[in-house]
CSV table of C-alpha atoms in Angstrom, one decimal:
chain,number,residue,atom,x,y,z
X,1,MET,CA,-25.9,20.5,-12.5
X,2,ILE,CA,-22.3,19.8,-13.4
X,3,LYS,CA,-20.6,17.5,-10.9
X,4,THR,CA,-17.1,17.8,-9.6
X,5,ILE,CA,-15.5,14.4,-9.0
X,6,LEU,CA,-12.1,13.9,-7.6
X,7,HIS,CA,-10.1,10.7,-8.3
X,8,LEU,CA,-7.2,9.9,-6.0
X,9,ASP,CA,-4.7,7.3,-7.0
X,10,MET,CA,-1.8,6.4,-4.7
X,11,ASN,CA,1.4,6.2,-6.8
X,12,SER,CA,3.1,2.7,-7.0
X,13,TYR,CA,1.2,2.0,-3.8
X,14,PHE,CA,2.7,-1.2,-2.4
X,15,ALA,CA,6.2,-0.3,-3.3
X,16,THR,CA,5.9,3.2,-2.0
X,17,ALA,CA,4.5,1.9,1.3
X,18,GLU,CA,7.5,-0.4,1.7
X,19,GLN,CA,9.8,2.5,0.9
X,20,GLN,CA,8.0,4.6,3.5
X,21,ALA,CA,8.4,1.8,6.1
X,22,ASN,CA,12.0,1.2,5.2
X,23,PRO,CA,13.8,4.5,4.3
X,24,TYR,CA,16.8,2.5,3.0
X,25,LEU,CA,14.7,1.4,0.1
X,26,ARG,CA,13.9,5.0,-1.0
X,27,ASP,CA,15.2,6.0,-4.4
X,28,LYS,CA,16.0,2.4,-5.1
X,29,PRO,CA,14.2,0.2,-7.7
X,30,VAL,CA,11.9,-2.0,-5.6
X,31,GLY,CA,9.7,-4.8,-6.8
X,32,ILE,CA,7.0,-6.3,-4.6
X,33,ILE,CA,6.5,-10.0,-4.9
X,34,LYS,CA,3.9,-12.3,-3.3
X,35,ALA,CA,6.4,-14.2,-1.3
X,36,GLU,CA,10.1,-15.3,-1.5
X,37,GLY,CA,10.6,-17.6,-4.5
X,38,ARG,CA,7.4,-16.5,-6.2
X,39,GLY,CA,7.5,-15.9,-9.9
X,40,CYS,CA,6.0,-12.4,-10.6
X,41,VAL,CA,6.3,-8.8,-9.6
X,42,ILE,CA,2.9,-7.6,-8.3
X,43,ALA,CA,4.0,-3.9,-7.9
X,44,ALA,CA,7.0,-1.9,-8.9
X,45,SER,CA,8.4,1.4,-7.5
X,46,VAL,CA,8.7,4.5,-9.6
X,47,GLU,CA,12.5,3.8,-9.9
X,48,ALA,CA,11.9,0.2,-11.0
X,49,LYS,CA,9.3,1.3,-13.6
X,50,LYS,CA,12.0,3.4,-15.3
X,51,PHE,CA,13.7,0.0,-16.2
X,52,GLY,CA,10.5,-1.2,-17.8
X,53,ILE,CA,9.4,-3.3,-14.8
X,54,LYS,CA,5.7,-3.4,-14.1
X,55,THR,CA,3.0,-5.6,-12.6
X,56,GLY,CA,3.2,-9.1,-14.1
X,57,THR,CA,6.9,-8.9,-14.9
X,58,THR,CA,8.5,-12.2,-14.0
X,59,VAL,CA,11.2,-12.1,-11.3
X,60,TRP,CA,13.9,-13.4,-13.7
X,61,GLU,CA,12.9,-10.7,-16.3
X,62,ALA,CA,12.9,-8.0,-13.6
X,63,LYS,CA,16.4,-9.0,-12.6
X,64,ARG,CA,17.5,-9.0,-16.2
X,65,LEU,CA,16.1,-5.5,-16.7
X,66,CYS,CA,17.4,-4.2,-13.4
X,67,PRO,CA,20.0,-6.4,-11.7
X,68,GLN,CA,20.1,-4.1,-8.7
X,69,ILE,CA,16.3,-4.4,-8.0
X,70,VAL,CA,15.3,-5.1,-4.4
X,71,LEU,CA,12.5,-7.7,-4.1
X,72,VAL,CA,10.3,-7.3,-1.1
X,73,PRO,CA,7.5,-9.7,-0.1
X,74,SER,CA,4.0,-8.1,0.0
X,75,ASP,CA,2.4,-7.2,3.3
X,76,MET,CA,-1.3,-6.6,2.5
X,77,ASP,CA,-2.2,-5.9,6.2
X,78,LYS,CA,0.1,-2.9,6.0
X,79,TYR,CA,-1.3,-1.6,2.8
X,80,PHE,CA,-4.9,-2.0,3.9
X,81,ALA,CA,-4.2,-0.2,7.2
X,82,LEU,CA,-2.8,2.8,5.1
X,83,THR,CA,-5.9,2.6,2.9
X,84,GLN,CA,-8.2,2.8,5.9
X,85,ARG,CA,-6.3,6.0,7.0
X,86,MET,CA,-6.6,7.4,3.5
X,87,ILE,CA,-10.3,6.8,3.5
X,88,LYS,CA,-10.7,8.6,6.8
X,89,ILE,CA,-8.8,11.6,5.4
X,90,LEU,CA,-11.0,11.7,2.3
X,91,ALA,CA,-14.2,11.4,4.4
X,92,ASP,CA,-13.3,14.8,5.8
X,93,TYR,CA,-13.8,16.3,2.4
X,94,SER,CA,-17.1,14.7,1.3
X,95,PRO,CA,-19.6,12.2,2.6
X,96,THR,CA,-19.9,10.8,-0.9
X,97,LEU,CA,-17.0,8.6,-1.4
X,98,GLU,CA,-16.4,5.5,-3.5
X,99,VAL,CA,-13.6,3.1,-2.6
X,100,PHE,CA,-12.6,1.9,-6.1
X,101,SER,CA,-9.7,-0.3,-5.0
X,102,ILE,CA,-7.1,-0.6,-2.3
X,103,ASP,CA,-5.3,2.5,-3.7
X,104,GLU,CA,-8.0,4.5,-5.5
X,105,CYS,CA,-11.0,6.4,-4.4
X,106,PHE,CA,-13.6,8.7,-6.0
X,107,VAL,CA,-14.8,11.6,-4.1
X,108,ASP,CA,-17.9,13.7,-5.1
X,109,VAL,CA,-17.0,17.3,-4.0
X,110,THR,CA,-19.7,19.0,-6.0
X,111,GLU,CA,-21.2,20.6,-2.9
X,112,THR,CA,-18.4,20.5,-0.4
X,113,GLN,CA,-15.9,22.4,-2.7
X,114,LYS,CA,-17.9,25.5,-1.9
X,115,LEU,CA,-16.4,25.4,1.6
X,116,TRP,CA,-13.0,26.1,0.1
X,117,PRO,CA,-12.2,29.5,-1.5
X,118,GLY,CA,-10.1,27.8,-4.1
X,119,GLY,CA,-12.7,25.1,-4.7
X,120,ALA,CA,-11.7,21.6,-5.8
X,121,TRP,CA,-8.2,22.6,-6.7
X,122,GLN,CA,-7.4,23.9,-3.2
X,123,MET,CA,-9.1,20.8,-1.7
X,124,ALA,CA,-6.9,18.6,-3.8
X,125,LEU,CA,-3.7,20.4,-2.8
X,126,GLU,CA,-4.7,20.2,0.8
X,127,LEU,CA,-5.4,16.5,0.4
X,128,LYS,CA,-2.0,15.7,-1.1
X,129,GLN,CA,-0.4,17.5,1.9
X,130,LYS,CA,-2.6,15.6,4.4
X,131,ILE,CA,-1.7,12.3,2.8
X,132,LYS,CA,2.0,13.1,3.2
X,133,VAL,CA,1.6,14.1,6.8
X,134,ASP,CA,-0.7,11.2,7.9
X,135,LEU,CA,0.5,8.3,5.8
X,136,GLY,CA,4.2,9.3,5.5
X,137,GLU,CA,6.4,11.8,3.7
X,138,TRP,CA,7.3,9.3,0.9
X,139,MET,CA,3.6,8.5,0.1
X,140,LYS,CA,2.6,10.3,-3.1
X,141,CYS,CA,-0.7,10.4,-4.9
X,142,SER,CA,-2.0,11.7,-8.2
X,143,ILE,CA,-5.3,13.5,-8.2
X,144,GLY,CA,-7.6,14.0,-11.2
X,145,ILE,CA,-10.5,16.4,-11.1
X,146,SER,CA,-13.3,16.5,-13.6
X,147,PHE,CA,-17.1,16.3,-14.1
X,148,SER,CA,-17.4,12.6,-14.4
X,149,LYS,CA,-15.7,9.5,-12.8
X,150,LEU,CA,-14.3,8.4,-16.2
X,151,LEU,CA,-12.7,11.7,-16.8
X,152,ALA,CA,-11.5,12.1,-13.2
X,153,LYS,CA,-9.7,8.7,-13.4
X,154,LEU,CA,-8.2,9.6,-16.7
X,155,ALA,CA,-7.1,13.0,-15.4
X,156,SER,CA,-5.2,11.3,-12.5
X,157,GLU,CA,-3.3,9.2,-14.9
X,158,ILE,CA,-2.1,12.1,-17.0
X,159,LYS,CA,0.6,13.1,-14.5
X,160,LYS,CA,2.4,10.5,-12.4
X,161,PRO,CA,3.8,10.5,-9.8
X,162,ASP,CA,2.5,13.3,-7.5
X,163,GLY,CA,0.3,14.8,-10.2
X,164,LEU,CA,-2.7,17.1,-10.1
X,165,THR,CA,-4.8,17.6,-13.2
X,166,PHE,CA,-8.1,19.3,-13.8
X,167,LEU,CA,-10.1,18.4,-16.9
X,168,THR,CA,-12.9,20.9,-17.6
X,169,PRO,CA,-15.7,20.7,-20.1
X,170,GLU,CA,-13.8,23.2,-22.2
X,171,ASN,CA,-10.4,21.4,-22.3
X,172,TYR,CA,-11.0,17.7,-21.8
X,173,LEU,CA,-11.1,16.7,-25.4
X,174,ASP,CA,-7.8,18.5,-26.3
X,175,GLU,CA,-6.1,17.3,-23.1
X,176,THR,CA,-7.0,13.7,-23.8
X,177,GLU,CA,-6.1,13.6,-27.5
X,178,LYS,CA,-2.7,11.8,-27.0
X,179,ILE,CA,-3.9,9.4,-24.4
X,180,ALA,CA,-3.6,5.7,-25.3
X,181,VAL,CA,-7.0,4.0,-25.8
X,182,SER,CA,-6.0,1.3,-23.4
X,183,GLU,CA,-5.7,3.8,-20.6
X,184,VAL,CA,-9.5,4.4,-20.7
X,185,CYS,CA,-11.4,2.5,-18.0
X,186,GLY,CA,-13.8,0.3,-20.0
X,187,ILE,CA,-11.5,-0.2,-23.0
X,188,GLY,CA,-9.9,-3.6,-22.2
X,189,ARG,CA,-7.6,-5.9,-24.0
X,190,SER,CA,-10.1,-7.0,-26.7
X,191,ARG,CA,-11.3,-3.5,-27.5
X,192,THR,CA,-7.8,-2.2,-27.6
X,193,THR,CA,-6.8,-5.0,-30.0
X,194,MET,CA,-9.8,-4.2,-32.2
X,195,LEU,CA,-8.9,-0.5,-32.3
X,196,GLN,CA,-5.3,-1.2,-33.0
X,197,SER,CA,-6.3,-3.4,-35.9
X,198,MET,CA,-8.0,-0.3,-37.3
X,199,GLY,CA,-4.6,1.6,-37.0
X,200,VAL,CA,-5.6,3.5,-33.9
X,201,THR,CA,-3.6,3.8,-30.6
X,202,THR,CA,-4.7,7.1,-29.2
X,203,LEU,CA,-8.1,8.7,-28.3
X,204,GLY,CA,-7.4,11.5,-30.9
X,205,GLU,CA,-7.0,8.9,-33.7
X,206,ALA,CA,-10.0,6.9,-32.5
X,207,ARG,CA,-12.2,10.0,-32.6
X,208,LYS,CA,-11.5,10.3,-36.3
X,209,LEU,CA,-12.9,6.8,-37.0
X,210,PRO,CA,-16.5,6.7,-38.4
X,211,GLY,CA,-19.1,4.1,-37.4
X,212,LEU,CA,-17.7,3.0,-34.0
X,213,PRO,CA,-20.1,0.9,-31.9
X,214,LYS,CA,-22.0,3.1,-29.5
X,215,GLU,CA,-20.4,1.6,-26.3
X,216,ILE,CA,-16.9,2.2,-27.7
X,217,GLY,CA,-17.8,5.6,-29.2
X,218,ASP,CA,-19.0,6.7,-25.8
X,219,LEU,CA,-15.8,5.6,-24.2
X,220,VAL,CA,-13.6,7.2,-26.9
X,221,TRP,CA,-15.5,10.5,-26.6
X,222,LEU,CA,-15.5,10.1,-22.8
X,223,ARG,CA,-19.2,10.5,-22.6
X,224,ASN,CA,-19.8,7.8,-19.9
X,225,ASP,CA,-21.1,9.1,-16.6
X,226,ASP,CA,-21.6,6.3,-14.1
X,227,GLY,CA,-22.9,7.3,-10.8
X,228,MET,CA,-20.9,7.0,-7.6
X,229,THR,CA,-21.3,3.8,-5.6
X,230,ALA,CA,-20.9,5.4,-2.3
X,231,VAL,CA,-20.1,3.5,0.9
X,232,GLY,CA,-23.8,3.5,1.8
X,233,ASP,CA,-24.8,2.1,-1.6
X,234,LEU,CA,-22.6,-1.0,-1.4
X,235,GLU,CA,-24.5,-4.3,-1.6
X,236,PRO,CA,-23.9,-7.5,0.2
X,237,ALA,CA,-21.7,-10.0,-1.6
X,238,LYS,CA,-23.3,-12.4,-4.0
X,239,SER,CA,-20.5,-15.0,-3.6
X,240,VAL,CA,-17.5,-15.8,-1.5
X,241,SER,CA,-14.5,-17.3,-3.1
X,242,ARG,CA,-11.0,-18.2,-2.3
X,243,THR,CA,-8.3,-19.2,-4.7
X,244,PHE,CA,-4.7,-20.1,-4.0
X,245,THR,CA,-1.6,-20.9,-6.1
X,246,THR,CA,0.9,-23.0,-4.3
X,247,PHE,CA,4.7,-22.7,-4.4
X,248,ARG,CA,5.2,-26.2,-5.7
X,249,VAL,CA,3.2,-28.8,-7.4
X,250,LEU,CA,1.0,-30.9,-5.1
X,251,SER,CA,1.6,-34.4,-6.2
X,252,THR,CA,-0.5,-36.5,-3.8
X,253,LYS,CA,-4.3,-36.6,-3.1
X,254,CYS,CA,-3.7,-35.9,0.6
X,255,GLU,CA,-1.9,-32.6,-0.2
X,256,VAL,CA,-4.6,-31.6,-2.6
X,257,LEU,CA,-7.4,-32.3,-0.2
X,258,LYS,CA,-5.6,-30.5,2.6
X,259,LEU,CA,-5.4,-27.4,0.4
X,260,VAL,CA,-9.0,-27.7,-0.5
X,261,ARG,CA,-10.0,-28.1,3.2
X,262,ASN,CA,-8.0,-25.0,4.1
X,263,LEU,CA,-9.7,-22.9,1.5
X,264,ILE,CA,-13.1,-24.2,2.5
X,265,GLU,CA,-12.4,-23.4,6.2
X,266,GLU,CA,-11.4,-19.8,5.1
X,267,ALA,CA,-14.4,-19.3,2.9
X,268,CYS,CA,-16.8,-20.6,5.6
X,269,MET,CA,-15.2,-18.3,8.2
X,270,LYS,CA,-15.9,-15.4,5.9
X,271,LEU,CA,-19.5,-16.6,5.4
X,272,ARG,CA,-20.1,-16.9,9.2
X,273,GLU,CA,-18.5,-13.4,9.7
X,274,MET,CA,-21.0,-12.0,7.2
X,275,GLY,CA,-23.9,-13.8,8.7
X,276,MET,CA,-24.6,-15.7,5.5
X,277,VAL,CA,-25.0,-19.3,4.3
X,278,GLY,CA,-24.7,-20.7,0.9
X,279,ARG,CA,-26.4,-23.3,-1.3
X,280,THR,CA,-24.1,-23.7,-4.3
X,281,PHE,CA,-20.4,-24.8,-3.9
X,282,CYS,CA,-17.9,-24.9,-6.7
X,283,LEU,CA,-14.4,-26.4,-6.6
X,284,ASN,CA,-12.0,-25.5,-9.3
X,285,MET,CA,-8.4,-26.9,-9.8
X,286,ASP,CA,-6.0,-27.5,-12.6
X,287,GLY,CA,-7.8,-30.0,-14.8
X,288,PHE,CA,-10.8,-30.4,-12.4
X,289,TRP,CA,-14.1,-28.6,-11.9
X,290,ALA,CA,-17.2,-29.6,-9.8
X,291,ARG,CA,-20.3,-27.8,-8.6
X,292,LYS,CA,-23.0,-28.9,-6.2
X,293,THR,CA,-26.2,-27.2,-5.1
X,294,VAL,CA,-28.1,-28.3,-2.0
X,295,ASN,CA,-31.6,-27.6,-0.7
X,296,SER,CA,-30.5,-26.9,2.8
X,297,PRO,CA,-28.1,-24.0,2.9
X,298,THR,CA,-25.0,-24.3,5.1
X,299,ASP,CA,-21.9,-22.6,6.3
X,300,ASP,CA,-20.4,-25.8,7.8
X,301,PRO,CA,-17.0,-26.5,6.2
X,302,LEU,CA,-17.2,-30.2,7.1
X,303,ILE,CA,-20.5,-30.6,5.1
X,304,ILE,CA,-19.1,-28.7,2.1
X,305,PHE,CA,-15.8,-30.6,2.2
X,306,ASP,CA,-17.5,-34.0,2.3
X,307,MET,CA,-19.7,-33.0,-0.6
X,308,LEU,CA,-16.9,-31.7,-2.8
X,309,ASN,CA,-14.6,-34.5,-1.8
X,310,ARG,CA,-17.1,-37.0,-3.2
X,311,GLU,CA,-17.0,-35.2,-6.5
X,312,TYR,CA,-13.2,-35.1,-6.4
X,313,GLU,CA,-13.0,-38.8,-5.8
X,314,ARG,CA,-14.7,-39.4,-9.2
X,315,ASN,CA,-11.7,-37.8,-10.8
X,316,PRO,CA,-8.9,-37.4,-8.3
X,317,VAL,CA,-6.4,-35.1,-10.1
X,318,THR,CA,-2.9,-34.5,-8.7
X,319,GLU,CA,0.0,-32.4,-10.0
X,320,VAL,CA,-2.0,-29.4,-9.0
X,321,ARG,CA,-0.7,-25.9,-8.3
X,322,GLN,CA,-3.9,-23.9,-8.1
X,323,ALA,CA,-7.2,-24.5,-6.4
X,324,GLY,CA,-10.3,-22.3,-5.8
X,325,ILE,CA,-13.5,-22.5,-3.9
X,326,CYS,CA,-16.6,-20.5,-4.7
X,327,ILE,CA,-19.8,-20.3,-2.6
X,328,THR,CA,-22.9,-18.7,-4.2
X,329,ASN,CA,-26.7,-18.6,-3.7
X,330,LEU,CA,-26.0,-16.8,-0.5
X,331,ILE,CA,-28.8,-16.2,2.1
X,332,PHE,CA,-28.8,-13.9,5.1
X,333,ASN,CA,-29.7,-14.7,8.6
X,334,PHE,CA,-30.6,-18.3,8.1
X,335,GLN,CA,-31.8,-20.1,11.2
X,336,PHE,CA,-30.4,-23.5,11.9
X,337,SER,CA,-32.0,-26.1,14.0
X,338,ILE,CA,-31.1,-25.4,17.7
X,339,PHE,CA,-30.4,-29.1,18.1
X,340,LYS,CA,-27.4,-29.1,15.7
X,341,GLN,CA,-24.3,-29.3,17.8
X,342,ARG,CA,-22.0,-28.4,15.0
X,343,VAL,CA,-23.6,-24.9,14.9
X,344,GLY,CA,-22.6,-24.4,18.5
X,345,LEU,CA,-19.2,-25.8,17.9
X,346,LEU,CA,-18.5,-23.5,15.0
X,347,LYS,CA,-19.7,-20.5,17.0
X,348,VAL,CA,-17.2,-21.4,19.8
X,349,VAL,CA,-14.4,-21.8,17.3
X,350,ASP,CA,-15.1,-18.4,15.7
X,351,LYS,CA,-15.1,-16.8,19.2
X,352,VAL,CA,-11.7,-18.3,20.0
X,353,ASN,CA,-10.2,-17.3,16.7
X,354,GLU,CA,-11.7,-13.8,17.1
X,355,LYS,CA,-10.1,-13.5,20.5
X,356,TYR,CA,-6.7,-15.2,20.0
X,357,GLY,CA,-6.2,-14.9,16.2
X,358,LEU,CA,-7.2,-16.7,13.0
X,359,PHE,CA,-6.7,-20.4,13.0
X,360,THR,CA,-5.9,-20.6,16.7
X,361,MET,CA,-8.4,-23.4,16.5
X,362,TYR,CA,-8.7,-25.4,13.3
X,363,PRO,CA,-9.5,-28.9,12.1
X,364,GLY,CA,-6.9,-31.5,13.1
X,365,VAL,CA,-6.7,-32.7,9.5
X,366,LEU,CA,-4.8,-29.5,8.7
X,367,LEU,CA,-2.1,-30.2,11.3
X,368,GLY,CA,1.4,-30.5,9.9
X,369,SER,CA,0.7,-28.4,6.8
X,370,GLU,CA,1.4,-24.7,6.4
X,371,LEU,CA,-1.9,-22.9,6.9
X,372,ILE,CA,-3.1,-20.5,4.2
X,373,ARG,CA,-4.5,-17.5,5.8
X,374,PRO,CA,-7.0,-15.0,4.5
X,375,GLU,CA,-5.6,-11.8,3.1
X,376,VAL,CA,-6.8,-8.5,1.7
X,377,THR,CA,-6.9,-8.3,-2.1
X,378,GLY,CA,-6.1,-5.2,-4.1
X,379,TYR,CA,-9.6,-5.1,-5.6
X,380,LEU,CA,-11.3,-5.2,-2.2
X,381,GLY,CA,-14.1,-7.5,-3.3
X,382,ASP,CA,-15.6,-7.4,0.3
X,383,LYS,CA,-16.1,-3.6,0.5
X,384,TYR,CA,-19.6,-4.0,1.9
X,385,TYR,CA,-18.1,-5.7,5.0
X,386,ARG,CA,-15.0,-3.6,5.3
X,387,PHE,CA,-16.6,-0.2,4.9
X,388,GLY,CA,-20.3,-0.4,4.4
X,389,SER,CA,-23.4,-1.5,6.4
X,390,GLY,CA,-22.0,-5.0,6.9
X,391,GLN,CA,-19.1,-3.6,8.9
X,392,LYS,CA,-19.0,-4.9,12.5
W,1,MET,CA,8.5,-11.6,23.6
W,2,VAL,CA,10.8,-8.6,23.9
W,3,ARG,CA,11.4,-5.8,26.4
W,4,VAL,CA,10.7,-2.4,25.0
W,5,ILE,CA,10.9,1.1,26.5
W,6,VAL,CA,8.3,3.5,25.1
W,7,GLU,CA,7.6,7.2,25.2
W,8,PHE,CA,4.0,8.4,25.7
W,9,SER,CA,3.5,11.8,24.2
W,10,GLU,CA,0.5,13.8,22.9
W,11,GLY,CA,-1.7,10.7,23.4
W,12,LYS,CA,0.6,8.5,21.3
W,13,VAL,CA,3.1,5.8,22.1
W,14,LYS,CA,6.4,5.4,20.4
W,15,PRO,CA,9.2,2.8,21.1
W,16,VAL,CA,12.4,4.3,22.2
W,17,ARG,CA,14.6,1.4,23.0
W,18,PHE,CA,14.3,-2.4,22.9
W,19,TRP,CA,16.2,-5.5,23.8
W,20,ARG,CA,16.4,-8.6,21.6
W,21,GLY,CA,18.3,-11.5,23.1
W,22,MET,CA,21.2,-9.9,24.9
W,23,ARG,CA,21.5,-6.9,22.6
W,24,GLU,CA,20.1,-3.5,23.2
W,25,TYR,CA,18.8,-1.3,20.3
W,26,GLU,CA,18.1,2.3,20.3
W,27,VAL,CA,15.3,3.4,18.0
W,28,LYS,CA,16.5,6.3,15.9
W,29,ASN,CA,13.5,6.8,13.7
W,30,VAL,CA,9.9,5.4,13.4
W,31,PRO,CA,9.0,5.9,9.7
W,32,MET,CA,5.7,4.1,9.9
W,33,ILE,CA,3.0,3.1,12.4
W,34,PHE,CA,0.0,1.0,11.4
W,35,GLU,CA,-2.4,-1.5,12.7
W,36,ARG,CA,-2.7,-5.3,12.0
W,37,SER,CA,-5.6,-7.5,12.8
W,38,ASP,CA,-5.6,-11.2,13.5
W,39,GLY,CA,-9.2,-12.2,13.8
W,40,GLY,CA,-10.4,-9.8,16.5
W,41,ARG,CA,-6.9,-9.3,18.0
W,42,LYS,CA,-5.3,-6.0,17.1
W,43,TYR,CA,-1.7,-5.2,17.0
W,44,MET,CA,-0.1,-1.7,16.8
W,45,CYS,CA,3.0,-2.1,14.5
W,46,PHE,CA,6.0,0.2,14.4
W,47,ALA,CA,8.5,0.1,11.6
W,48,VAL,CA,11.7,1.2,13.5
W,49,ASP,CA,15.1,2.2,12.3
W,50,THR,CA,18.0,1.5,14.7
W,51,GLY,CA,20.7,2.8,12.4
W,52,GLY,CA,22.1,-0.6,11.6
W,53,MET,CA,18.8,-2.5,11.3
W,54,MET,CA,15.2,-2.1,10.3
W,55,ALA,CA,12.7,-3.9,12.5
W,56,GLU,CA,9.0,-4.2,13.0
W,57,LEU,CA,7.8,-4.1,16.6
W,58,ALA,CA,4.2,-5.2,17.3
W,59,MET,CA,2.3,-4.4,20.4
W,60,ASP,CA,-0.7,-6.5,21.3
W,61,CYS,CA,-3.4,-3.9,22.1
W,62,GLN,CA,-5.1,-6.2,24.6
W,63,SER,CA,-2.2,-7.5,26.6
W,64,TYR,CA,0.4,-4.8,25.8
W,65,GLN,CA,3.0,-7.4,25.0
W,66,TRP,CA,5.6,-6.6,22.4
W,67,SER,CA,7.1,-8.8,19.8
W,68,VAL,CA,9.6,-8.4,17.0
W,69,VAL,CA,7.8,-9.3,13.7
W,70,SER,CA,10.8,-8.9,11.4
W,71,CYS,CA,14.4,-7.8,11.3
W,72,GLN,CA,16.5,-6.7,8.5
W,73,SER,CA,20.1,-5.4,8.5
W,74,ASN,CA,20.8,-2.3,6.4
W,75,ASP,CA,23.6,-3.6,4.2
């Protein structure tokens, strides 16, 4: 049976959300940055994109391309709140929904489209209208409809912003002739470079090449048909990690260790929230890397910090701007000894932070430093806990 | 903490007027309403336009206390 998959992609999501919240930014070139003084644009409005500004453009380059650009610090809580509302709207159209990222969703409407006289096309038009009514009149989305996820995603990219494109089995090859190979999900930088070295930039040109490797040929001919990873199919995380790039270089050991401790506290809070413990702990910084695996799994930040600190002391790097913690070998529902007082203490701390806000209680060693707080990422790596069976 | 007058209508709450310091502001438009979480604590946030200023008002859903999260003049 031929499937009908809908791909919804919010246009210039972060920037549009800020323009929705602040009408005085509408029709102006807006660039979203991580924070004041940070180096890169992480999202650009439709108006800013006309000047050639895109994700990854440095701030100085953005100002050079468009001196009148308005730079706005990102607000991930706001964008994620809108995403949750978007998902609720989509769930009214099909129970089979895959949250691909903070601004993209796949919806399998193969069966439910029969409830609409105009089928998937009418559903899509209605969806666009509902998004505008519920999220805001400035929020626009592009929708692609086709018989596979790959094609649906490509279809949504054909017309932006505010597009609606249907790729049928009859027209999809013709309609995708002029699309750049780099636009295809699955053809990344190295494959694009390889194809460009063969004189190919579009799918039409790539299809004329003989002897392409099967994986690339399938992508060029758009034959891939991955199944939906619906909300109910999401799996628990295999790792918990937290990385942070600081504003300025950390030039003392004390500053570096404070950052590491902060990241470990955050990662462990996440572990305890998920009801998991870990056995392998990795610390990664500019010019430093260490990994330790223990027999007794733990979610105690003090134990993990002590362990990684001993490794750090063997080669105490400074002049650091980026640090990352990764906890793997995760286990569910591990039972600690009832005599361990730290377990009880951490439970109380979690309860206080749950009731009064994150980091209401935190280790004294972090006093005096600006606390780095958890935030939603665009990729939504913790979908299982935000939307799936792990949700509280 | 700020003092806010709200309107309840059709099961929803909307800020109408608020005071910040000695100044009174009338809310002319609410272009966005969304929720923030801080641990288990939830805040209902309202982006409000007073004509001369954009502000974000946050209402603690447990204590019903209001605060001004941010302010930006429209110039």
